[in-house]
Tab-separated table of C-alpha atoms and ligand atoms in Angstrom:
chain	number	residue	atom	x	y	z
B	1	MET	CA	24.207	69.642	-73.772
B	2	THR	CA	24.852	66.719	-72.185
B	3	ASP	CA	22.024	64.482	-73.049
B	4	ALA	CA	22.851	61.051	-74.638
B	5	PRO	CA	21.210	59.959	-77.658
B	6	ARG	CA	17.889	58.371	-76.888
B	7	LEU	CA	17.797	54.506	-76.702
B	8	ASP	CA	14.335	53.987	-75.591
B	9	ARG	CA	12.259	54.479	-78.535
B	10	GLY	CA	9.425	51.984	-78.098
B	11	PRO	CA	5.691	52.308	-78.808
B	12	ARG	CA	4.244	54.970	-76.454
B	13	ASP	CA	1.219	54.914	-74.611
B	14	PRO	CA	-1.405	56.296	-77.304
B	15	ALA	CA	-2.854	58.488	-74.401
B	16	ALA	CA	0.187	60.706	-74.354
B	17	PRO	CA	2.881	59.742	-76.542
B	18	LEU	CA	4.734	62.991	-76.188
B	19	ALA	CA	5.148	62.525	-72.360
B	20	GLY	CA	9.183	62.073	-71.984
B	21	SER	CA	9.642	62.533	-75.801
B	22	HIS	CA	11.989	64.792	-77.752
B	23	VAL	CA	10.940	66.741	-79.930
B	24	LEU	CA	13.293	69.115	-82.563
B	25	VAL	CA	11.212	71.860	-83.912
B	26	GLY	CA	12.717	73.416	-87.058
B	27	VAL	CA	11.431	76.610	-87.957
B	28	GLY	CA	11.359	78.358	-91.410
B	29	GLY	CA	11.378	81.593	-92.532
B	30	GLY	CA	7.801	82.890	-92.986
B	31	ILE	CA	5.158	85.121	-91.034
B	32	ALA	CA	3.868	82.063	-89.359
B	33	ALA	CA	6.869	81.612	-87.627
B	34	TYR	CA	5.661	83.341	-84.734
B	35	LYS	CA	3.240	80.586	-84.371
B	36	ALA	CA	5.787	78.165	-83.700
B	37	ALA	CA	6.175	79.604	-80.487
B	38	GLU	CA	2.927	78.424	-79.680
B	39	LEU	CA	3.491	75.229	-80.955
B	40	VAL	CA	6.650	74.889	-78.877
B	41	ARG	CA	4.787	76.083	-75.897
B	42	LEU	CA	1.681	72.997	-76.257
B	43	LEU	CA	4.454	70.337	-77.293
B	44	ILE	CA	5.964	70.970	-73.727
B	45	LYS	CA	2.675	71.224	-72.152
B	46	ALA	CA	2.132	67.455	-73.551
B	47	GLY	CA	5.371	66.593	-72.084
B	48	ALA	CA	7.872	67.012	-74.618
B	49	THR	CA	11.582	68.190	-74.116
B	50	VAL	CA	11.912	70.529	-77.134
B	51	ASP	CA	14.877	71.856	-78.927
B	52	VAL	CA	14.428	74.248	-81.612
B	53	ALA	CA	16.530	75.001	-84.684
B	54	MET	CA	15.732	77.951	-86.975
B	55	THR	CA	16.604	79.008	-90.527
B	56	ALA	CA	18.129	82.707	-91.033
B	57	ARG	CA	15.156	83.709	-92.691
B	58	ALA	CA	12.879	82.507	-89.625
B	59	GLN	CA	15.144	84.454	-87.221
B	60	GLN	CA	14.144	87.712	-89.152
B	61	PHE	CA	10.462	87.119	-88.048
B	62	VAL	CA	10.901	85.772	-84.758
B	63	GLY	CA	14.335	85.808	-82.338
B	64	PRO	CA	15.927	82.858	-80.890
B	65	MET	CA	15.557	84.368	-77.403
B	66	THR	CA	11.725	83.601	-77.507
B	67	PHE	CA	12.370	79.906	-78.050
B	68	GLN	CA	15.160	79.861	-75.538
B	69	ALA	CA	12.870	81.238	-73.070
B	70	LEU	CA	9.972	78.827	-73.729
B	71	THR	CA	12.143	75.716	-74.013
B	72	ARG	CA	14.828	76.770	-71.645
B	73	ARG	CA	17.371	75.045	-73.700
B	74	PRO	CA	19.983	76.655	-76.203
B	75	VAL	CA	18.486	77.469	-79.885
B	76	PHE	CA	20.622	76.197	-82.866
B	77	THR	CA	20.605	78.829	-85.258
B	78	ASP	CA	23.887	78.497	-87.372
B	79	LEU	CA	25.498	75.225	-88.456
B	80	PHE	CA	28.829	77.279	-89.396
B	81	SER	CA	29.465	78.740	-85.859
B	82	LEU	CA	31.969	77.257	-83.671
B	83	THR	CA	30.079	77.709	-80.478
B	84	ASP	CA	26.639	76.429	-81.863
B	85	GLU	CA	28.170	73.326	-83.169
B	86	ALA	CA	30.268	72.780	-80.342
B	87	THR	CA	27.567	73.547	-77.749
B	88	ILE	CA	24.774	71.805	-79.478
B	89	GLY	CA	25.781	69.812	-82.672
B	90	HIS	CA	23.259	69.160	-85.408
B	91	ILE	CA	24.325	65.147	-85.384
B	92	GLN	CA	23.428	65.329	-81.621
B	93	LEU	CA	20.132	67.041	-81.979
B	94	ALA	CA	19.164	64.566	-84.956
B	95	ASP	CA	20.230	61.530	-82.722
B	96	ARG	CA	18.000	62.867	-79.831
B	97	ALA	CA	14.895	63.724	-81.347
B	98	ASP	CA	11.797	61.162	-81.438
B	99	LEU	CA	9.938	63.724	-83.772
B	100	VAL	CA	11.135	66.434	-86.071
B	101	VAL	CA	8.157	69.358	-86.746
B	102	ILE	CA	8.922	71.789	-89.269
B	103	ALA	CA	6.915	74.688	-88.606
B	104	PRO	CA	6.207	76.515	-90.509
B	105	ALA	CA	7.635	74.718	-93.606
B	106	THR	CA	7.678	77.285	-96.319
B	107	ALA	CA	8.180	76.490	-100.044
B	108	ASN	CA	11.603	77.071	-99.801
B	109	LEU	CA	12.681	74.955	-97.073
B	110	ILE	CA	10.389	72.193	-98.470
B	111	ALA	CA	12.260	72.856	-101.718
B	112	ARG	CA	15.505	72.328	-100.226
B	113	LEU	CA	14.762	69.430	-98.112
B	114	ALA	CA	13.249	67.513	-101.229
B	115	ALA	CA	16.547	68.064	-102.666
B	116	GLY	CA	18.237	66.639	-100.007
B	117	MET	CA	19.896	70.059	-98.957
B	118	ALA	CA	22.126	70.678	-95.478
B	119	ASP	CA	23.272	73.595	-95.724
B	120	ASP	CA	21.814	75.187	-92.726
B	121	ALA	CA	20.880	74.408	-88.667
B	122	VAL	CA	17.590	73.118	-89.967
B	123	THR	CA	17.994	71.192	-93.064
B	124	SER	CA	21.476	69.702	-91.825
B	125	THR	CA	19.707	68.197	-88.710
B	126	VAL	CA	16.969	66.829	-90.843
B	127	LEU	CA	18.966	65.125	-93.033
B	128	ALA	CA	20.919	63.289	-90.340
B	129	THR	CA	17.965	62.580	-88.281
B	130	ARG	CA	16.492	58.994	-88.338
B	131	ALA	CA	13.375	60.041	-86.283
B	132	PRO	CA	9.739	60.486	-88.308
B	133	VAL	CA	9.457	63.868	-89.842
B	134	LEU	CA	6.312	66.029	-89.656
B	135	LEU	CA	5.972	69.270	-91.868
B	136	ALA	CA	3.272	71.918	-91.172
B	137	PRO	CA	3.280	73.653	-94.605
B	138	ALA	CA	2.637	77.619	-94.354
B	139	MET	CA	2.802	79.929	-97.444
B	140	ASN	CA	1.120	81.902	-100.434
B	141	VAL	CA	-1.867	80.054	-101.765
B	142	ASN	CA	-0.337	80.236	-105.565
B	143	MET	CA	2.995	78.866	-103.926
B	144	TRP	CA	1.486	76.049	-102.377
B	145	GLY	CA	-0.797	75.361	-105.735
B	146	HIS	CA	2.254	75.340	-107.695
B	147	PRO	CA	3.080	72.210	-109.289
B	148	LEU	CA	6.820	72.112	-108.104
B	149	THR	CA	5.812	72.522	-104.547
B	150	ALA	CA	3.129	69.721	-104.726
B	151	ALA	CA	5.849	67.820	-106.400
B	152	ASN	CA	8.545	68.522	-103.810
B	153	VAL	CA	6.032	67.669	-100.993
B	154	GLN	CA	5.062	64.235	-102.577
B	155	ARG	CA	8.591	63.211	-103.266
B	156	LEU	CA	9.114	64.341	-99.491
B	157	VAL	CA	6.036	61.899	-98.360
B	158	ASP	CA	6.796	59.035	-101.064
B	159	VAL	CA	10.829	58.948	-100.917
B	160	ALA	CA	11.391	60.260	-97.271
B	161	LYS	CA	8.483	58.995	-95.681
B	162	TYR	CA	7.775	62.310	-94.077
B	163	ASN	CA	4.188	63.045	-92.896
B	164	VAL	CA	2.051	66.375	-93.493
B	165	VAL	CA	-0.444	68.312	-91.341
B	166	GLY	CA	-2.469	71.071	-93.188
B	167	PRO	CA	-1.876	73.723	-94.633
B	168	GLY	CA	-5.464	74.992	-93.559
B	169	ASP	CA	-7.858	76.971	-95.511
B	170	GLY	CA	-8.687	80.742	-94.627
B	171	PHE	CA	-7.547	84.414	-95.334
B	172	LEU	CA	-3.728	84.579	-95.533
B	173	ALA	CA	-0.780	87.322	-94.322
B	174	CYS	CA	-0.436	87.926	-98.372
B	175	ASN	CA	-3.839	89.057	-98.620
B	176	TRP	CA	-5.038	86.033	-100.557
B	177	THR	CA	-7.511	83.544	-99.419
B	178	GLY	CA	-7.475	79.794	-99.787
B	179	PRO	CA	-4.937	76.721	-98.667
B	180	GLY	CA	-1.670	78.121	-97.213
B	181	ARG	CA	-2.283	78.781	-93.549
B	182	LEU	CA	-0.332	77.078	-90.920
B	183	ALA	CA	-2.319	74.580	-89.286
B	184	ASP	CA	-3.545	75.165	-85.870
B	185	PRO	CA	-0.575	74.489	-83.481
B	186	LYS	CA	-3.115	72.186	-81.351
B	187	ASP	CA	-3.967	70.256	-84.780
B	188	ILE	CA	-0.135	69.768	-85.565
B	189	VAL	CA	0.713	68.681	-81.443
B	190	GLU	CA	-2.583	66.235	-82.274
B	191	ALA	CA	-0.528	64.913	-85.704
B	192	ALA	CA	2.659	64.931	-83.768
B	193	ALA	CA	0.780	62.410	-81.385
B	194	HIS	CA	-0.607	60.656	-84.019
B	195	VAL	CA	3.074	59.941	-85.346
B	196	LEU	CA	4.235	58.934	-82.277
B	197	SER	CA	1.595	56.451	-81.264
B	198	ALA	CA	1.425	52.772	-82.256
B	199	GLN	CA	-0.950	52.629	-85.018
B	200	ASP	CA	-2.537	49.387	-83.386
B	201	LEU	CA	-5.706	50.216	-85.155
B	202	ALA	CA	-4.505	50.969	-88.415
B	203	GLY	CA	-6.582	49.370	-91.012
B	204	THR	CA	-9.934	49.049	-88.823
B	205	ARG	CA	-12.816	50.837	-89.622
B	206	VAL	CA	-14.401	52.466	-86.222
B	207	LEU	CA	-17.831	53.630	-86.117
B	208	VAL	CA	-18.370	55.559	-83.132
B	209	THR	CA	-21.939	57.533	-81.655
B	210	ALA	CA	-21.887	60.099	-79.382
B	211	GLY	CA	-23.890	63.133	-78.083
B	212	PRO	CA	-27.589	63.319	-76.967
B	213	THR	CA	-30.460	62.713	-79.099
B	214	GLN	CA	-33.287	65.325	-79.349
B	215	GLU	CA	-37.003	64.489	-79.906
B	216	ALA	CA	-38.944	67.286	-81.011
B	217	LEU	CA	-42.407	68.341	-78.783
B	218	ASP	CA	-42.902	71.412	-81.327
B	219	PRO	CA	-40.866	73.882	-83.132
B	220	ALA	CA	-39.546	75.236	-80.371
B	221	ARG	CA	-39.119	72.459	-77.575
B	222	TYR	CA	-37.783	69.029	-77.427
B	223	LEU	CA	-36.891	66.110	-74.870
B	224	GLY	CA	-33.281	65.565	-74.380
B	225	ASN	CA	-30.382	64.289	-71.869
B	226	ARG	CA	-27.532	65.722	-70.308
B	227	SER	CA	-25.004	64.116	-72.888
B	228	SER	CA	-22.496	66.647	-73.919
B	229	GLY	CA	-21.015	64.596	-76.590
B	230	LYS	CA	-17.223	64.578	-75.044
B	231	MET	CA	-17.087	60.934	-74.306
B	232	GLY	CA	-17.746	59.645	-77.655
B	233	VAL	CA	-15.819	62.439	-79.534
B	234	ALA	CA	-12.835	61.138	-77.023
B	235	LEU	CA	-13.121	57.996	-78.468
B	236	ALA	CA	-13.199	58.662	-82.055
B	237	ALA	CA	-10.374	61.285	-81.690
B	238	ALA	CA	-8.426	58.279	-79.731
B	239	ALA	CA	-9.168	55.865	-82.528
B	240	GLN	CA	-7.966	58.276	-85.126
B	241	ARG	CA	-4.970	58.903	-83.182
B	242	ARG	CA	-4.365	55.140	-83.411
B	243	GLY	CA	-4.781	54.786	-87.163
B	244	ALA	CA	-8.122	53.937	-87.408
B	245	THR	CA	-10.679	55.327	-90.301
B	246	VAL	CA	-13.184	56.869	-88.290
B	247	THR	CA	-16.600	57.724	-88.616
B	248	LEU	CA	-18.566	59.773	-85.961
B	249	ILE	CA	-22.381	59.636	-85.851
B	250	LEU	CA	-22.775	63.102	-83.505
B	251	GLY	CA	-25.981	64.124	-81.693
B	252	PRO	CA	-26.300	67.819	-81.157
B	253	SER	CA	-23.205	68.854	-79.388
B	254	ALA	CA	-21.119	72.329	-78.810
B	255	VAL	CA	-17.587	69.828	-78.751
B	256	GLU	CA	-15.507	70.311	-81.823
B	257	PRO	CA	-15.232	66.960	-83.575
B	258	PRO	CA	-11.729	65.471	-84.263
B	259	LEU	CA	-9.812	66.639	-87.574
B	260	GLY	CA	-9.808	64.132	-90.095
B	261	VAL	CA	-12.793	61.976	-88.960
B	262	ARG	CA	-16.158	61.983	-91.047
B	263	VAL	CA	-19.142	63.263	-88.940
B	264	VAL	CA	-22.674	62.415	-89.769
B	265	PRO	CA	-24.864	64.831	-87.825
B	266	VAL	CA	-28.014	63.683	-86.511
B	267	GLU	CA	-30.519	65.179	-84.361
B	268	THR	CA	-33.082	62.417	-83.156
B	269	ALA	CA	-33.122	58.822	-82.254
B	270	ALA	CA	-34.846	57.740	-85.656
B	271	GLN	CA	-31.922	59.528	-87.413
B	272	LEU	CA	-29.434	58.295	-85.691
B	273	GLY	CA	-30.646	54.781	-86.520
B	274	ALA	CA	-30.600	55.613	-89.824
B	275	ALA	CA	-27.385	56.430	-90.005
B	276	LEU	CA	-26.003	53.630	-88.312
B	277	ASP	CA	-27.726	51.408	-90.871
B	278	ALA	CA	-26.369	53.240	-93.668
B	279	GLU	CA	-22.614	52.989	-91.837
B	280	VAL	CA	-22.322	49.816	-90.227
B	281	GLY	CA	-21.755	47.763	-93.240
B	282	GLY	CA	-18.415	48.912	-93.560
B	283	ALA	CA	-17.295	48.903	-89.943
B	284	ASP	CA	-14.926	46.579	-88.198
B	285	VAL	CA	-16.107	48.142	-84.788
B	286	VAL	CA	-19.109	50.139	-83.224
B	287	ILE	CA	-19.145	51.984	-80.201
B	288	MET	CA	-22.076	53.225	-78.894
B	289	ALA	CA	-21.552	56.310	-76.489
B	290	ALA	CA	-24.448	58.183	-77.325
B	291	ALA	CA	-27.118	58.824	-75.216
B	292	VAL	CA	-30.064	57.770	-77.309
B	293	ALA	CA	-33.749	58.606	-76.274
B	294	ASP	CA	-35.803	55.581	-75.153
B	295	TYR	CA	-39.051	57.584	-76.219
B	296	ARG	CA	-40.106	60.299	-78.281
B	297	PRO	CA	-43.329	62.311	-78.055
B	298	MET	CA	-45.931	60.281	-79.662
B	299	THR	CA	-47.208	63.345	-81.824
B	300	VAL	CA	-44.994	66.504	-82.626
B	301	SER	CA	-46.925	69.772	-82.962
B	302	PRO	CA	-46.320	71.771	-86.317
B	303	THR	CA	-46.931	74.975	-84.587
B	304	LYS	CA	-45.461	76.130	-81.065
B	305	LEU	CA	-47.773	74.622	-78.278
B	306	LYS	CA	-49.365	78.089	-76.390
B	307	ARG	CA	-49.178	77.815	-72.972
B	308	GLY	CA	-52.443	79.338	-72.279
B	309	ALA	CA	-54.254	76.679	-74.622
B	310	LEU	CA	-52.589	73.766	-72.648
B	311	GLY	CA	-53.934	74.595	-69.217
B	312	PRO	CA	-52.349	73.871	-65.780
B	313	GLU	CA	-51.511	70.215	-66.407
B	314	VAL	CA	-49.999	68.688	-69.320
B	315	GLN	CA	-49.852	64.640	-70.406
B	316	LEU	CA	-47.196	63.981	-72.763
B	317	GLU	CA	-47.985	60.691	-74.555
B	318	LEU	CA	-44.505	59.231	-75.338
B	319	VAL	CA	-43.771	56.182	-77.758
B	320	ALA	CA	-40.660	54.080	-77.393
B	321	ASN	CA	-37.775	54.456	-79.958
B	322	PRO	CA	-36.087	51.080	-80.863
B	323	ASP	CA	-33.013	49.947	-78.964
B	324	LEU	CA	-30.460	50.548	-81.632
B	325	LEU	CA	-27.820	48.790	-80.079
B	326	ALA	CA	-29.999	45.661	-79.538
B	327	ARG	CA	-30.950	46.053	-83.305
B	328	LEU	CA	-27.104	45.644	-84.011
B	329	GLY	CA	-26.435	43.035	-81.594
B	330	ALA	CA	-29.414	40.904	-83.213
B	331	ARG	CA	-28.271	41.555	-86.781
B	332	ARG	CA	-24.675	40.773	-86.642
B	333	THR	CA	-23.232	37.829	-87.952
B	334	GLY	CA	-19.967	35.898	-87.165
B	335	GLY	CA	-18.870	38.487	-84.297
B	336	THR	CA	-18.632	41.095	-87.040
B	337	PRO	CA	-18.576	44.231	-86.020
B	338	LEU	CA	-17.110	44.009	-82.834
B	339	LEU	CA	-19.921	45.672	-80.748
B	340	VAL	CA	-19.222	48.042	-77.722
B	341	GLY	CA	-22.149	49.538	-75.879
B	342	PHE	CA	-22.344	51.944	-73.132
B	343	ALA	CA	-24.395	51.494	-69.799
B	344	ALA	CA	-25.138	54.653	-67.987
B	345	GLU	CA	-26.501	53.617	-64.310
B	346	THR	CA	-26.779	54.832	-61.184
B	347	THR	CA	-27.466	51.925	-58.937
B	348	ASP	CA	-26.149	48.258	-59.263
B	349	VAL	CA	-23.796	49.407	-61.991
B	350	ILE	CA	-22.222	46.040	-62.722
B	351	ALA	CA	-25.087	43.693	-62.625
B	352	ASN	CA	-26.949	46.157	-64.972
B	353	ALA	CA	-24.106	46.087	-66.999
B	354	ARG	CA	-23.892	42.443	-67.459
B	355	THR	CA	-27.566	42.410	-68.109
B	356	LYS	CA	-27.262	44.641	-71.187
B	357	LEU	CA	-24.072	42.547	-72.319
B	358	ALA	CA	-26.378	39.636	-73.049
B	359	ALA	CA	-29.674	41.175	-73.629
B	360	LYS	CA	-27.977	43.480	-76.555
B	361	LYS	CA	-25.361	41.071	-77.691
B	362	CYS	CA	-22.139	43.119	-77.000
B	363	ASP	CA	-18.599	42.016	-76.776
B	364	LEU	CA	-17.964	44.796	-74.521
B	365	ILE	CA	-19.896	47.027	-72.136
B	366	VAL	CA	-18.578	50.472	-70.732
B	367	ALA	CA	-20.418	50.978	-67.685
B	368	ASN	CA	-20.599	54.378	-66.167
B	369	ASP	CA	-22.243	55.450	-62.498
B	370	VAL	CA	-23.576	58.455	-63.794
B	371	GLY	CA	-24.177	59.718	-60.158
B	372	GLU	CA	-20.523	59.546	-59.370
B	373	PRO	CA	-19.077	63.076	-59.252
B	374	GLY	CA	-16.250	63.607	-61.902
B	375	ALA	CA	-17.996	60.651	-64.189
B	376	GLY	CA	-20.795	60.437	-66.836
B	377	PHE	CA	-22.725	63.296	-68.454
B	378	GLY	CA	-21.302	66.634	-68.958
B	379	VAL	CA	-18.200	66.215	-66.930
B	380	ASP	CA	-14.182	66.382	-68.523
B	381	THR	CA	-13.589	63.130	-66.736
B	382	ASN	CA	-14.729	59.529	-66.441
B	383	HIS	CA	-14.759	56.369	-64.244
B	384	VAL	CA	-15.717	53.258	-65.921
B	385	THR	CA	-15.513	49.732	-65.590
B	386	LEU	CA	-15.040	47.401	-68.642
B	387	VAL	CA	-17.689	44.705	-68.600
B	388	ASP	CA	-17.288	41.359	-70.899
B	389	ALA	CA	-17.800	37.537	-70.771
B	390	ALA	CA	-14.722	37.515	-68.665
B	391	GLY	CA	-15.548	39.565	-65.919
B	392	ALA	CA	-15.373	43.028	-64.822
B	393	HIS	CA	-12.347	45.425	-65.066
B	394	ASP	CA	-12.166	48.837	-63.377
B	395	VAL	CA	-10.552	51.475	-65.463
B	396	PRO	CA	-9.299	54.051	-63.116
B	397	ALA	CA	-10.763	57.445	-63.058
B	398	GLY	CA	-9.248	60.267	-65.751
B	399	PRO	CA	-9.895	62.604	-68.505
B	400	LYS	CA	-12.035	61.182	-71.076
B	401	ALA	CA	-9.328	61.231	-73.598
B	402	GLN	CA	-7.251	58.604	-71.373
B	403	VAL	CA	-10.453	56.647	-70.517
B	404	ALA	CA	-11.174	56.195	-74.156
B	405	HIS	CA	-7.520	55.156	-74.842
B	406	ARG	CA	-7.983	52.266	-72.231
B	407	ILE	CA	-11.230	51.280	-73.610
B	408	LEU	CA	-9.468	51.153	-77.248
B	409	ASP	CA	-6.737	49.233	-75.356
B	410	ARG	CA	-9.375	46.355	-74.664
B	411	VAL	CA	-10.866	46.718	-78.362
B	412	VAL	CA	-7.418	46.356	-79.849
B	413	ALA	CA	-6.937	43.018	-77.802
B	414	VAL	CA	-10.046	41.722	-78.729
B	415	LEU	CA	-9.711	42.496	-82.453
B	416	ALA	CA	-6.085	40.742	-82.099
B	417	GLY	CA	-7.713	37.855	-80.807
B	418	LYS	CA	-9.884	37.660	-84.017
B	419	ARG	CA	-7.223	38.648	-86.575
B	420	THR	CA	-3.369	39.451	-87.255
B	421	PRO	CA	-3.466	43.371	-86.180
B	422	ALA	CA	-2.439	45.185	-89.107
B	423	GLY	CA	-0.216	48.432	-89.009
B	424	SER	CA	3.005	49.586	-88.110
B	425	GLN	CA	4.213	51.683	-85.440
B	426	ARG	CA	5.442	54.832	-87.126
B	427	GLY	CA	5.445	56.546	-90.509
B	428	LYS	CA	1.896	57.000	-91.095
B	429	ARG	CA	1.044	59.829	-93.087
B	430	VAL	CA	-1.142	62.591	-92.009
B	431	LEU	CA	-1.970	64.221	-95.230
B	432	ARG	CA	-5.460	66.044	-94.617
U	501	LIG	O1	-21.396	62.920	-73.576
U	501	LIG	P1	-20.837	62.937	-72.512
U	501	LIG	O2	-21.663	63.907	-71.678
U	501	LIG	O3	-19.613	62.688	-72.182
U	501	LIG	O4	-21.379	61.700	-71.367
U	501	LIG	C1	-21.063	60.401	-71.565
U	501	LIG	C2	-22.303	59.560	-71.419
U	501	LIG	C3	-22.544	59.315	-69.880
U	501	LIG	C4	-23.275	59.770	-72.416
U	501	LIG	C5	-21.489	57.830	-71.749
U	501	LIG	O5	-20.576	57.895	-70.930
U	501	LIG	C6	-22.641	56.855	-71.607
U	501	LIG	O6	-22.916	56.736	-70.686
U	501	LIG	N1	-23.373	56.901	-72.978
U	501	LIG	C7	-24.213	55.740	-72.971
U	501	LIG	C8	-25.733	56.546	-72.189
U	501	LIG	C9	-26.798	55.773	-72.447
U	501	LIG	O7	-27.873	55.908	-73.412
U	501	LIG	O8	-26.634	54.686	-71.828
U	501	LIG	P2	-28.182	53.695	-71.660
U	501	LIG	O9	-27.654	52.597	-70.329
U	501	LIG	O10	-29.280	53.984	-71.456
U	501	LIG	O11	-28.223	52.432	-72.658
U	501	LIG	C10	-27.082	51.246	-73.160
U	501	LIG	C11	-26.565	51.483	-74.413
U	501	LIG	O12	-27.788	51.475	-75.356
U	501	LIG	C12	-25.697	52.456	-74.975
U	501	LIG	O13	-24.549	52.008	-75.629
U	501	LIG	C13	-26.850	53.400	-75.719
U	501	LIG	O14	-26.317	53.819	-77.083
U	501	LIG	C14	-27.707	52.315	-76.482
U	501	LIG	N2	-28.962	52.616	-76.679
U	501	LIG	C15	-29.948	53.141	-75.554
U	501	LIG	C16	-31.446	53.506	-75.977
U	501	LIG	C17	-31.774	53.090	-77.374
U	501	LIG	N3	-33.156	53.486	-77.586
U	501	LIG	N4	-30.690	52.803	-78.104
U	501	LIG	C18	-29.600	52.502	-77.942
U	501	LIG	O15	-28.816	52.019	-78.732
């Protein structure tokens, strides 16, 4: 092991905070230890260099060879082995880490950490590190519910400023059902990204709309659009990663909403409007990524319209829905909330976005050419231009998650002009 202690620990790009980071995964002795292998794989995929330390009990559930093969690095298993300590060294591991993740954090390991013990490869490294620590507990439901475990976790959060993700609720290996499952490895990775990200939206309440609306024709049919919800959900996830309290008003969508985000499900433009009215009062920022139907059928048939009864030609009568974004723009006072609209265009993208910026009284319009391959509806990527009073700024095409962070960079900059930014770089609790 030749790596020197890391000195470059500044705020990381919230779009990829694990890229180039050093993560130490401490594996505790529980049945969920095997899931730590998937966690390590996902951390490496996210760009982290991963070291693994294991308790003696963890090695009874899964062999160090598994982690060595995944990380291509020696695994630290024995504090009192001359070879381990000489070749790896718990102080070097502790110094090099940007983040320590304990998964699974068993009741026993949590108790030992809370007592400040340093008697094995994991506890000694954790006690020696100055990096943030993320616990992913996993244990029997009654052990998790025991007041001593609760007190130990609380002590680690309050005194040592540790972060916690999970445990999840469900069927446990011990045949009990309830809280105690190790959080899904992908949720642990997101919690790790959250801990490493600049919390530049801490204390900010962000309201995001996403997805399509569906306007019923009859019990079987509706008028809709091609929005999948991916862009809006990516914005909600990005805002949450950066410390915001996020509410997501979500039209019918197959996309899984981010953990920890409050979701208000809606179907129609009228429901979306009502949800906006109910939620906008507490919001500092509103981002309208939803594709709201401009028109709805004048009448909705209570029974399924029959092909035979309608004849060969059908005329649909439509009535305009209110422009919800324009309504928000007209109602706000003193520039609050900060209003971000989208513009889905196929021609004259920037000119049309400028018209929408003025007409809807927004601070920012995110314009996308929905005719461009790899942009707009349905796809995982987008290519947008940020249009505001100062001009138009092209955001390089990329995954919607990355584009979402570039949009939020602009939101953060505008907010910073309005008030002193709240929030710290690290140490935010992730209790869910
Ligand atoms: O969901 P995805 O598949 O990821 O696709 C992403 C997207 C293409 C839906 C997204 O990037 C996008 O462009 N969203 C806005 C779609 C849209 O309705 O654009 P518009 O130009 O028609 O409307 C302009 C703005 O007014 C939008 O912010 C829209 O939310 C709002 N609007 C529109 C109509 C209406 N009746 N009320 C509104 O508030």
